[in-house]
Short mmCIF file of N, CA, C and O in Angstrom, two decimals:
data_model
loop_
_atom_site.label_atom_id
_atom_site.label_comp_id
_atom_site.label_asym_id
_atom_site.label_seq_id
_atom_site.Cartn_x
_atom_site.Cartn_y
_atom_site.Cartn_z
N UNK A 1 0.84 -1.17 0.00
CA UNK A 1 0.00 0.00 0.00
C UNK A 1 0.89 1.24 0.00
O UNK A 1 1.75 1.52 0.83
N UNK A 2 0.51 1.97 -1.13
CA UNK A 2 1.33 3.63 -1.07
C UNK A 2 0.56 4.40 -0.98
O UNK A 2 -0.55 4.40 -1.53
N UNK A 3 1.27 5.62 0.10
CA UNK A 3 0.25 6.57 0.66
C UNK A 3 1.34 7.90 -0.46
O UNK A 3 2.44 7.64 -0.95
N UNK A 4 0.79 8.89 -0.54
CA UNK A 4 0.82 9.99 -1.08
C UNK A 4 1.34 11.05 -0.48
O UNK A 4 0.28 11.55 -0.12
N UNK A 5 2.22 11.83 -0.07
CA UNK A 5 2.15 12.80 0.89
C UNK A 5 2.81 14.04 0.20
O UNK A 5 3.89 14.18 -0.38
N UNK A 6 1.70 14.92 0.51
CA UNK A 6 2.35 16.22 -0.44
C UNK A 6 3.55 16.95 0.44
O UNK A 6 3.60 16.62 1.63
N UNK A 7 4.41 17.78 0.03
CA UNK A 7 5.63 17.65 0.59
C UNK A 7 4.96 19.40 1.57
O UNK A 7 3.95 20.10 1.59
N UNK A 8 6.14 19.35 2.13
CA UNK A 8 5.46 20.68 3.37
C UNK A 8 5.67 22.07 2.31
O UNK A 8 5.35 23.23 2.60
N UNK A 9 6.01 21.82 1.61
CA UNK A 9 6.54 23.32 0.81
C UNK A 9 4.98 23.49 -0.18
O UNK A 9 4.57 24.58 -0.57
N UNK A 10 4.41 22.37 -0.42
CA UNK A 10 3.16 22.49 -1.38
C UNK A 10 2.19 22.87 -0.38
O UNK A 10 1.53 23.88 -0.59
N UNK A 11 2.04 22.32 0.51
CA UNK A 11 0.43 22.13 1.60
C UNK A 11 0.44 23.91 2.01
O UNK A 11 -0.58 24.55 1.78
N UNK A 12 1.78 24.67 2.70
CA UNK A 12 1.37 26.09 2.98
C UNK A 12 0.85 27.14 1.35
O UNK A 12 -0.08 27.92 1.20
N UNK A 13 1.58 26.83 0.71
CA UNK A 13 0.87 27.33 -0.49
C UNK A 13 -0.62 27.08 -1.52
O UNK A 13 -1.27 27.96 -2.09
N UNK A 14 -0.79 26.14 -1.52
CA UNK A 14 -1.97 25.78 -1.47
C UNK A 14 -2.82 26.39 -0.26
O UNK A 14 -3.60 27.33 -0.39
N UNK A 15 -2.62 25.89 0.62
CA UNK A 15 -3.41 26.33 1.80
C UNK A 15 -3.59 28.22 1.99
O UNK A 15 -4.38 28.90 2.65
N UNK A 16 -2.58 28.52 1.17
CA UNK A 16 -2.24 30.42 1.87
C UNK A 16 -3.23 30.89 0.19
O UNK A 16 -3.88 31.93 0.09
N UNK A 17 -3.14 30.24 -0.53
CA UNK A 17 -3.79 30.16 -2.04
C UNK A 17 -5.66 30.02 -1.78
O UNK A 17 -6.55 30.35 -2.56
N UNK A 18 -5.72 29.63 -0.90
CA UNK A 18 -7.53 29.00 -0.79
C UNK A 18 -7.74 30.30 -0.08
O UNK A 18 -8.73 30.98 -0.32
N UNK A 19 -6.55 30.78 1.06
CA UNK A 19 -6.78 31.80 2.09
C UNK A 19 -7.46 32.86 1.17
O UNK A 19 -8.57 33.35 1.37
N UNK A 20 -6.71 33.12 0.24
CA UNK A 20 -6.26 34.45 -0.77
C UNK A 20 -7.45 34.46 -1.19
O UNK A 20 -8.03 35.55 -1.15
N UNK A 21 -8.09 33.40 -1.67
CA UNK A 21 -8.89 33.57 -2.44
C UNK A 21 -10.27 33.95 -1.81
O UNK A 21 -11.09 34.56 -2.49
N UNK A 22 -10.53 33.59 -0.55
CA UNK A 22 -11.57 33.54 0.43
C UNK A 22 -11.85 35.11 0.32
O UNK A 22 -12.68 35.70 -0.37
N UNK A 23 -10.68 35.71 1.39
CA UNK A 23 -10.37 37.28 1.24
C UNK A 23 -10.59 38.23 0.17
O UNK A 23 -10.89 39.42 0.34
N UNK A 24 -10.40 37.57 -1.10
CA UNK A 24 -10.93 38.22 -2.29
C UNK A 24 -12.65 38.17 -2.36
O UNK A 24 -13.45 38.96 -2.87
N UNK A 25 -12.79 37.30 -1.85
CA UNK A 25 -14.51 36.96 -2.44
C UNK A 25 -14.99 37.71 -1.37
O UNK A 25 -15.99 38.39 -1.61
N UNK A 26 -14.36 37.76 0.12
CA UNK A 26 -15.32 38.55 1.02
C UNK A 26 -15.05 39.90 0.37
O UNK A 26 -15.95 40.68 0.04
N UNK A 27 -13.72 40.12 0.19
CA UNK A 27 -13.62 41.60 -0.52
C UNK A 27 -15.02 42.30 -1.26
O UNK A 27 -15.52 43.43 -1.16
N UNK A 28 -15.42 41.04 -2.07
CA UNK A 28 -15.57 41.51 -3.26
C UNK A 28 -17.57 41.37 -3.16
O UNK A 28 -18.46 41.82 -3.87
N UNK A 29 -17.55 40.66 -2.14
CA UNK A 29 -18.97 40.55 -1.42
C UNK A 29 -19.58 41.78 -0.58
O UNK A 29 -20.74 42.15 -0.73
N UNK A 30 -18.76 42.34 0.25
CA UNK A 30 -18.53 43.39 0.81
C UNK A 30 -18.99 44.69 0.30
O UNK A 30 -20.04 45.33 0.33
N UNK A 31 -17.77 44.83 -0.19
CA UNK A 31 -17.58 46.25 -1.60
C UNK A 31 -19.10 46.27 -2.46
O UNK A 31 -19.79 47.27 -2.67
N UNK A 32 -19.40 44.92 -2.87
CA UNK A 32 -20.27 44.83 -3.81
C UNK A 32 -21.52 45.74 -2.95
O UNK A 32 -22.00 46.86 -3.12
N UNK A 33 -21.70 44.91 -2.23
CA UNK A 33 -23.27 45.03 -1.34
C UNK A 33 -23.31 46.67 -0.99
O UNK A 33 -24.22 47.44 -1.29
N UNK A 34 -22.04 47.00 -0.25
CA UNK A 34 -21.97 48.06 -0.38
C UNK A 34 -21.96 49.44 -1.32
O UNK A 34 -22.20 50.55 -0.84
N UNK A 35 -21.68 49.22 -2.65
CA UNK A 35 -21.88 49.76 -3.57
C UNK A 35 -23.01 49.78 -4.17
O UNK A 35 -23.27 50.83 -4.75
N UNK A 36 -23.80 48.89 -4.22
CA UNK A 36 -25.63 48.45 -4.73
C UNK A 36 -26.15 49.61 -3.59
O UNK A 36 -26.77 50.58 -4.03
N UNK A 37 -25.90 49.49 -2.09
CA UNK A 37 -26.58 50.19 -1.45
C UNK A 37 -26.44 51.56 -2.00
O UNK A 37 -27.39 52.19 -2.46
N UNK A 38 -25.02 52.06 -1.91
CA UNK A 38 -25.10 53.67 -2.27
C UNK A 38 -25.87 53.63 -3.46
O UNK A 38 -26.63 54.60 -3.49
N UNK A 39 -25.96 52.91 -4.41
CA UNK A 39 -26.53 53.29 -6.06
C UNK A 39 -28.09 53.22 -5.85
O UNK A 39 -28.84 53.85 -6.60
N UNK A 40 -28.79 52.07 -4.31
CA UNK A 40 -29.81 51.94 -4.86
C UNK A 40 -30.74 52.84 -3.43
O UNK A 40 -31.96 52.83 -3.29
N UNK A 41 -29.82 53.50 -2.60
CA UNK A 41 -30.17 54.65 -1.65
C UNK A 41 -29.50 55.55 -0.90
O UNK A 41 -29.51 55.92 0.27
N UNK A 42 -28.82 55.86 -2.11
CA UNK A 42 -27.98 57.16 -2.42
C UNK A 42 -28.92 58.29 -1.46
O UNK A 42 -28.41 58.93 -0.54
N UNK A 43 -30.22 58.41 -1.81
CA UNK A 43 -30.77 59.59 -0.62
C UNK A 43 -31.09 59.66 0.38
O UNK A 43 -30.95 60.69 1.03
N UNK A 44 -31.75 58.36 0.95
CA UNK A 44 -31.24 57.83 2.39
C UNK A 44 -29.89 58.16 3.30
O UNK A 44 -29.55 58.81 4.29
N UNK A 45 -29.20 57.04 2.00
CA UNK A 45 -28.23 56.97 3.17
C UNK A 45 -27.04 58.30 2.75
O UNK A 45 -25.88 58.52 3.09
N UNK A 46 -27.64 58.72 2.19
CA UNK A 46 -26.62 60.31 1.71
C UNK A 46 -27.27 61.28 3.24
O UNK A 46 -26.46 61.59 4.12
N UNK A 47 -28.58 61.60 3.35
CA UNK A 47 -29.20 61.88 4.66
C UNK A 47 -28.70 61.62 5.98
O UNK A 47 -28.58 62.47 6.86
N UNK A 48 -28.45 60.50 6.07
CA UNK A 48 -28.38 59.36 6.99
C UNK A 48 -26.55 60.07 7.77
O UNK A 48 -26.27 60.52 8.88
N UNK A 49 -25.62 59.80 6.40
CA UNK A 49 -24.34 59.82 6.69
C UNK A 49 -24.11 61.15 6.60
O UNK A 49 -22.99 61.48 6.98
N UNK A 50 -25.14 62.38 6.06
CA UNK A 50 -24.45 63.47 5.81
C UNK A 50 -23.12 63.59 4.36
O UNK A 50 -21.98 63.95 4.68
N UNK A 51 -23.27 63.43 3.63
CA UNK A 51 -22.81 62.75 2.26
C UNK A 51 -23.41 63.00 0.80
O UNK A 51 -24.18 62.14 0.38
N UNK A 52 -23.24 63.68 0.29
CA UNK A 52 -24.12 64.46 -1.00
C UNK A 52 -24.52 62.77 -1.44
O UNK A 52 -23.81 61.77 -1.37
N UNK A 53 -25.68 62.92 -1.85
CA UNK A 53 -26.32 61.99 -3.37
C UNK A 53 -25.67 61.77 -4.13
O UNK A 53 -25.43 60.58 -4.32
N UNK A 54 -25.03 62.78 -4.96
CA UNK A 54 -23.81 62.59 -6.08
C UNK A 54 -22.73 61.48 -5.59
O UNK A 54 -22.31 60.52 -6.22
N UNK A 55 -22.47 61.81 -4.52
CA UNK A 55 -20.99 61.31 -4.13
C UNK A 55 -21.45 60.11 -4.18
O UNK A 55 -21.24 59.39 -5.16
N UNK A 56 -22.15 59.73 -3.15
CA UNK A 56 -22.71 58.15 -2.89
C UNK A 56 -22.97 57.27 -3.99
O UNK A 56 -22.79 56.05 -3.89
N UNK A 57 -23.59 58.08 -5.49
CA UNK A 57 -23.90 57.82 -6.62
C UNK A 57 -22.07 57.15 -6.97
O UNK A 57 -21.55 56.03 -6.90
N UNK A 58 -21.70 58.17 -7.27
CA UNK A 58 -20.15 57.68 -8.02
C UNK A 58 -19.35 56.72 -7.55
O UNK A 58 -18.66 55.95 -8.21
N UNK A 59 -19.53 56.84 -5.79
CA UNK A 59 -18.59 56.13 -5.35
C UNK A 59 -19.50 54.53 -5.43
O UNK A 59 -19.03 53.40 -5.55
N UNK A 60 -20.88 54.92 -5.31
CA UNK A 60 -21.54 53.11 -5.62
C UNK A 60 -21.23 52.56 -7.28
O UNK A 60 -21.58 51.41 -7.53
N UNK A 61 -20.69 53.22 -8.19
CA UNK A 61 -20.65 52.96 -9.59
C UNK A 61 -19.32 52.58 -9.20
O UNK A 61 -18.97 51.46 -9.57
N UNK A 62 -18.39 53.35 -8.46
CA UNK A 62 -16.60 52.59 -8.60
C UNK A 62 -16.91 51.54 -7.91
O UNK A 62 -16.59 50.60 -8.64
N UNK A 63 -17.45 51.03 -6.70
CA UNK A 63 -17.32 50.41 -5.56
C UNK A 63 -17.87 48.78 -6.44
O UNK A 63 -17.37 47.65 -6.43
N UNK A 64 -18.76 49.19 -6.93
CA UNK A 64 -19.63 47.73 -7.63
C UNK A 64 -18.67 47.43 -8.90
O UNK A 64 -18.70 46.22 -9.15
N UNK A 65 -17.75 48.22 -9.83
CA UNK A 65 -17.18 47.91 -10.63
C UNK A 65 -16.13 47.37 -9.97
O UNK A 65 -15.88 46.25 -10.42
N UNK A 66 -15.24 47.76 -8.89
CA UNK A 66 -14.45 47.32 -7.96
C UNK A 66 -14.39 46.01 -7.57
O UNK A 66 -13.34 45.39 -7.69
N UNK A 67 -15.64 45.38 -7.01
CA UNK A 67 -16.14 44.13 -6.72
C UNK A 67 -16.28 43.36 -7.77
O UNK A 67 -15.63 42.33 -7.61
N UNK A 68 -16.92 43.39 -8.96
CA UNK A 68 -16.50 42.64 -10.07
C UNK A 68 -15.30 42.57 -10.46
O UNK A 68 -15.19 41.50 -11.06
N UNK A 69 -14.15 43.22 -10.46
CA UNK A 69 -12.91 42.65 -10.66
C UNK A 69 -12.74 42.38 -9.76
O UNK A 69 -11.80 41.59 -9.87
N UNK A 70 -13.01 42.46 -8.67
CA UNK A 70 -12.45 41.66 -7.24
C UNK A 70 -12.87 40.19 -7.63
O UNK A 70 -12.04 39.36 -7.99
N UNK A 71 -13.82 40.01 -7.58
CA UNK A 71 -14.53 38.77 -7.75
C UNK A 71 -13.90 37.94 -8.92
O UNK A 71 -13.67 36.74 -8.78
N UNK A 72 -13.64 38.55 -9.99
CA UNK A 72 -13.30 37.59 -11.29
C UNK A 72 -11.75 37.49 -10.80
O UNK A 72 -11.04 36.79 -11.53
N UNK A 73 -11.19 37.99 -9.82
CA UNK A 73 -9.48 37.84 -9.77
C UNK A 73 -9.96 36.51 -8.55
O UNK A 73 -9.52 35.40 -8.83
N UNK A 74 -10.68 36.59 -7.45
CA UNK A 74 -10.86 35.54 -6.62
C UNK A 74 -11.63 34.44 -7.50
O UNK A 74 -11.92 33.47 -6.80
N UNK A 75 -12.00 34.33 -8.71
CA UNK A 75 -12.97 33.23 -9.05
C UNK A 75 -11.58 32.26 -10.13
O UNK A 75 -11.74 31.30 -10.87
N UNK A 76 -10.43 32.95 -9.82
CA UNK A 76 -9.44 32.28 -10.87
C UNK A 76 -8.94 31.14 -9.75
O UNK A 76 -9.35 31.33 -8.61
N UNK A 77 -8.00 29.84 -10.01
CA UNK A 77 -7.91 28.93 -8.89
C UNK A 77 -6.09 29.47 -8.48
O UNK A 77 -5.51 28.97 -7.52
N UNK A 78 -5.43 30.49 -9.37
CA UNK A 78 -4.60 31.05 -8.92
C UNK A 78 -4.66 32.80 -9.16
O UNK A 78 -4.40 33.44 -10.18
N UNK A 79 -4.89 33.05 -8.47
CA UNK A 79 -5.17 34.57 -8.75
C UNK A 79 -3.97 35.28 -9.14
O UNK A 79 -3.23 35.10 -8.18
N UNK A 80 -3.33 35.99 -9.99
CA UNK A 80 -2.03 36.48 -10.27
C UNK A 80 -1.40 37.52 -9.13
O UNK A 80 -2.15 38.36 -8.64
N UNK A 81 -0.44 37.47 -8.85
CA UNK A 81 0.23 38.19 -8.18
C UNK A 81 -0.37 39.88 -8.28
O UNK A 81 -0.70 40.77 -7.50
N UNK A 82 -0.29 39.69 -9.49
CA UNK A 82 -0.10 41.50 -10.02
C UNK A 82 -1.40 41.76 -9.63
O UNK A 82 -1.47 42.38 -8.57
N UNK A 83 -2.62 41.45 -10.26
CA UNK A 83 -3.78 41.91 -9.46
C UNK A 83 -4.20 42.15 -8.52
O UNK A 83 -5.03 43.04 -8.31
N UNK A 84 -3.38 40.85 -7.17
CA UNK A 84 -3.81 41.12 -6.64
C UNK A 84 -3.46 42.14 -5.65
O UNK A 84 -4.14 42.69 -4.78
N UNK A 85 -1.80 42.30 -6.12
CA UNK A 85 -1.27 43.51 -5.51
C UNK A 85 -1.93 44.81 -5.40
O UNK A 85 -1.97 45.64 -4.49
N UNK A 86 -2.64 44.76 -7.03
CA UNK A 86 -3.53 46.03 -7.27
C UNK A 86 -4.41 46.14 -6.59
O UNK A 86 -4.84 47.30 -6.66
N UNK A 87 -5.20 45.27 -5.63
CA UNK A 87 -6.30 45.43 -5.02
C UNK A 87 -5.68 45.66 -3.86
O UNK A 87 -5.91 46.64 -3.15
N UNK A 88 -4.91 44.80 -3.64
CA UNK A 88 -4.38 45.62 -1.95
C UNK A 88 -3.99 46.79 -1.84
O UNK A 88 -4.25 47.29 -0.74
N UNK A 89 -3.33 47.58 -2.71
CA UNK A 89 -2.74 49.37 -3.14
C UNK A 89 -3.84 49.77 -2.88
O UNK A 89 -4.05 50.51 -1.92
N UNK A 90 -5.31 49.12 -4.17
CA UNK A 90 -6.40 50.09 -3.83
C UNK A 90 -6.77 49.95 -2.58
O UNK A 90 -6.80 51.05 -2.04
N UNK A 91 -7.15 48.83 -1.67
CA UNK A 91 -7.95 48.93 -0.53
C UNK A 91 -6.95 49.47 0.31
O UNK A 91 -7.34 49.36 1.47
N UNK A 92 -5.72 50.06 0.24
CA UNK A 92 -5.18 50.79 1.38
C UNK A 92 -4.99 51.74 1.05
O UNK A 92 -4.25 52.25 1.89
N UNK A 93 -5.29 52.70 -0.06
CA UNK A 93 -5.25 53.89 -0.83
C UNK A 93 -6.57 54.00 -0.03
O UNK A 93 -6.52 54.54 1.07
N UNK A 94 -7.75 53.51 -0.50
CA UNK A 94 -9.29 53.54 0.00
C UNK A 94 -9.08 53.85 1.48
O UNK A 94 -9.49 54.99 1.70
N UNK A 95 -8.57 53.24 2.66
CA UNK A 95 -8.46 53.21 3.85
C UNK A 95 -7.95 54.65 4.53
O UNK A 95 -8.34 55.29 5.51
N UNK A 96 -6.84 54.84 3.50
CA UNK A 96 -6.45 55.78 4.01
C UNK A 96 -7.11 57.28 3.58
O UNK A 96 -7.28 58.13 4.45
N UNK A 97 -7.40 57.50 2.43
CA UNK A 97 -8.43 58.35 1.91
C UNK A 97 -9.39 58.76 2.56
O UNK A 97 -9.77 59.92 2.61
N UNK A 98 -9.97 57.61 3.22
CA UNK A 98 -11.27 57.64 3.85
C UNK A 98 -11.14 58.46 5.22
O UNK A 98 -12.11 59.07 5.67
N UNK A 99 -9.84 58.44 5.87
CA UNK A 99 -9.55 59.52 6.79
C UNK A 99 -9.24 60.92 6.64
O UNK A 99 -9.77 61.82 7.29
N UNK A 100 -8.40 61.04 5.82
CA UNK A 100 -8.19 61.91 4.81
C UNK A 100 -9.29 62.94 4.52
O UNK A 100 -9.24 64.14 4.79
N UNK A 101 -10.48 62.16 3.81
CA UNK A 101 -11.63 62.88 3.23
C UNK A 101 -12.18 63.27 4.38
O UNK A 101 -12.44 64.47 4.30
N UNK A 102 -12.52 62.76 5.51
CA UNK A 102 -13.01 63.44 6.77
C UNK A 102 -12.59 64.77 7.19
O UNK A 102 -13.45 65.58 7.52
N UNK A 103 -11.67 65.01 7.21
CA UNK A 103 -10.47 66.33 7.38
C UNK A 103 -10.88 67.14 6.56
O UNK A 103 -11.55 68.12 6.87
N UNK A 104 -10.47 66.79 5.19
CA UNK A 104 -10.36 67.61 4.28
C UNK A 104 -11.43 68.25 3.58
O UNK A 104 -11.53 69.41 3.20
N UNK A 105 -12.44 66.98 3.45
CA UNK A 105 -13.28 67.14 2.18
C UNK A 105 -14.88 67.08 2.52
O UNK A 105 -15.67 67.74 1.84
N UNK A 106 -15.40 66.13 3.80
CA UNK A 106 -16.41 66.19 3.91
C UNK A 106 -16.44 66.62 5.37
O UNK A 106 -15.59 66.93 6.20
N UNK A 107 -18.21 66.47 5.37
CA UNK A 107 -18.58 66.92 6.90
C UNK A 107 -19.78 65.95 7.02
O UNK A 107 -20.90 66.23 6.61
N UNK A 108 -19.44 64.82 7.61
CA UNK A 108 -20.59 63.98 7.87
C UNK A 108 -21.18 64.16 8.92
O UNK A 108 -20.68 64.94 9.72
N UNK A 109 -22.45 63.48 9.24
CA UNK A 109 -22.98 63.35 10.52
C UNK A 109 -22.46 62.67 11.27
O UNK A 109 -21.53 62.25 10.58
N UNK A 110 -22.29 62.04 12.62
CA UNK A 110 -21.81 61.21 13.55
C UNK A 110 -21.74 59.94 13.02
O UNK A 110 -20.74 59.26 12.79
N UNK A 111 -23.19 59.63 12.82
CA UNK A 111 -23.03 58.54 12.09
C UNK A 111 -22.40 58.27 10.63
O UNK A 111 -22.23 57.14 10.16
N UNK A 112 -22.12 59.32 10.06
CA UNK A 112 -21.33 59.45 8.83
C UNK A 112 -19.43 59.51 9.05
O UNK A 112 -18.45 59.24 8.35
N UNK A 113 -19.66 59.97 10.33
CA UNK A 113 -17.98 59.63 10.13
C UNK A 113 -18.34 58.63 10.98
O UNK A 113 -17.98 57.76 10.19
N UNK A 114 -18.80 57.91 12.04
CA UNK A 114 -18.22 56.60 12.04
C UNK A 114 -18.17 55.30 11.14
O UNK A 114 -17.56 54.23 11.06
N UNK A 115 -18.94 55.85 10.64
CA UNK A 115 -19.50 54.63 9.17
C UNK A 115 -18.04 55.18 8.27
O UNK A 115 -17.39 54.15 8.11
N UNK A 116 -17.43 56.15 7.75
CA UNK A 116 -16.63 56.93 7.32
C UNK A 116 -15.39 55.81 8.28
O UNK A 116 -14.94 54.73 7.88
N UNK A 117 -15.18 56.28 9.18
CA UNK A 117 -14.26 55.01 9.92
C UNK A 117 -13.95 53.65 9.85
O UNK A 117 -12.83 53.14 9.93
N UNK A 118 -15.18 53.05 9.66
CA UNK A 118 -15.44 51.27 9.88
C UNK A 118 -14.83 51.16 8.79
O UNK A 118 -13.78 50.54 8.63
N UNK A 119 -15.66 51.96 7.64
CA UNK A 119 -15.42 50.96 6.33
C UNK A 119 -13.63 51.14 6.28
O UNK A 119 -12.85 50.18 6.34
N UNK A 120 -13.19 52.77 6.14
CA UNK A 120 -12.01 52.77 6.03
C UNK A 120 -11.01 51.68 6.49
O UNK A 120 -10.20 51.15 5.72
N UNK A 121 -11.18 51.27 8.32
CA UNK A 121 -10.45 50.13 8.52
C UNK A 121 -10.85 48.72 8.23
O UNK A 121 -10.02 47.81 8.16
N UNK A 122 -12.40 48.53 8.04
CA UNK A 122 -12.20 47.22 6.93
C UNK A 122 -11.92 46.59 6.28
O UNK A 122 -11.85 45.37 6.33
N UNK A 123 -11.55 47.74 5.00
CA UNK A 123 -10.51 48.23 3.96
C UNK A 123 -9.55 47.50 4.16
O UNK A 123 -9.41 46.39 3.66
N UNK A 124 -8.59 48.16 5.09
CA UNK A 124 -7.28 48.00 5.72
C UNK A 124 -7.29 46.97 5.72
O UNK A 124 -6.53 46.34 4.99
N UNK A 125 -8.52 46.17 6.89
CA UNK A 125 -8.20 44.61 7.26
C UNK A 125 -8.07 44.09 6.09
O UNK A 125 -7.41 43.05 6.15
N UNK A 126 -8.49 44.42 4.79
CA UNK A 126 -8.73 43.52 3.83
C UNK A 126 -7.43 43.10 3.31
O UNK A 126 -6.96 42.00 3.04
N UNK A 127 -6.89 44.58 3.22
CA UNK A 127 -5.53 44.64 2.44
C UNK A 127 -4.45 43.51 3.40
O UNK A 127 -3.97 42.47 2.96
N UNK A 128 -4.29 44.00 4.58
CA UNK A 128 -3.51 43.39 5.32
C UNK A 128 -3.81 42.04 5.23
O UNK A 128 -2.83 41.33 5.45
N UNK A 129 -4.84 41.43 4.99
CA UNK A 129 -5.09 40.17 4.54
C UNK A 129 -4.59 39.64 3.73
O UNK A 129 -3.61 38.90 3.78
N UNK A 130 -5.46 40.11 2.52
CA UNK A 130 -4.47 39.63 1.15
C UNK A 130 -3.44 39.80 0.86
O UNK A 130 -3.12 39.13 -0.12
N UNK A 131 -2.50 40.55 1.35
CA UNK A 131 -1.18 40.86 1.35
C UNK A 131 -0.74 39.99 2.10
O UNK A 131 0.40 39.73 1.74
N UNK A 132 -1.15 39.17 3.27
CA UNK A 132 -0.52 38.84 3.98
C UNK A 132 -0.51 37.01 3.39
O UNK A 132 0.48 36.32 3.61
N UNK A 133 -1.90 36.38 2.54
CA UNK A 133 -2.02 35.72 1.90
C UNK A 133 -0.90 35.74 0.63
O UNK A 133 -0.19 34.78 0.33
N UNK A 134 -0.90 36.59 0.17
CA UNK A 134 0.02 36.59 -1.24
C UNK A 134 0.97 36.40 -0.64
O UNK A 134 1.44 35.37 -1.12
N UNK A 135 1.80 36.84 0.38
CA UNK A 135 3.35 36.29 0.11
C UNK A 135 3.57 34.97 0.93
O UNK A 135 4.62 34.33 0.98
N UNK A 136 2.47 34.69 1.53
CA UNK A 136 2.56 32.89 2.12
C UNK A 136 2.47 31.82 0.81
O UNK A 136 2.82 30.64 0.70
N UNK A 137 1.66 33.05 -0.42
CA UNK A 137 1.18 32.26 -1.36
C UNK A 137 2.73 31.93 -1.99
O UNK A 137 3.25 30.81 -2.06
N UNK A 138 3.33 33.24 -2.44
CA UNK A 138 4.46 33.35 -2.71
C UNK A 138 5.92 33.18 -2.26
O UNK A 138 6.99 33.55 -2.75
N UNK A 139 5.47 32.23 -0.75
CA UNK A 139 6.41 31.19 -0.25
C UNK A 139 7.40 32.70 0.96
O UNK A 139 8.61 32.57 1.15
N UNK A 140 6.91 33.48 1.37
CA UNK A 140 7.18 34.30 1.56
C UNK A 140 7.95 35.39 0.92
O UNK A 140 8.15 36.44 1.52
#
């Protein structure tokens, strides 16, 4: 009887590879849902957060286009390096922006900057994720 045993250098990559991909799909589940909302109550929740209509509008048109390439880079069974680097730049460009724009650019309600907050470090978590997936993927 022969048993099979994948060697230790395959099992963390594979394994940091399924991680990657998980992280992409919540990414991209996330972002998505979130982007449908601004597009499909942009005046609500523009009200709600203190947040023009417009804005909520544009940023739900990037946010949902966002998530579809998120999604088609997590639906590959190796996601490429390069993409997915690109998504981690963006979601920590996004993260950090999102503090940024508080300061600078908007004036939300309470509940608009803490919502303004969450997502920003969600963001973050995301990046720090997949980043942290890609180079386990990439053997460190």
């Amino acid at each position: 009887m022969t048993t099979t045993h994948a060697t230790p250098a395959t099992v963390p990559a594979t394994a940091s590879r399924t991680w990657l991909r998980r992280f992409l799909v919540l990414d991209a589940v996330v972002t998505g849902g979130n982007g449908l909302a601004y597009l499909a109550a942009s005046g609500p929740l523009g009200d709600l957060l203190g947040v023009e209509r417009a804005l909520l509008i544009g940023l739900g048109a990037f946010l949902t286009v966002f998530a579809a390439g998120v999604g088609l880079l997590a639906a590959r069974p190796q996601p490429p390096a390069f993409g997915v680097r690109c998504v981690v730049e963006a979601n920590a460009l996004w993260a950090v922006l999102s503090v940024v724009a508080l300061f600078l650019w908007l004036s939300p309600t309470t509940v608009g900057t803490v919502w303004t907050l969450l997502q920003g470090a969600t963001v973050a978590g995301f990046a720090a994720l997949q980043y942290g997936a890609l180079r386990a993927t990439a053997g460190g």
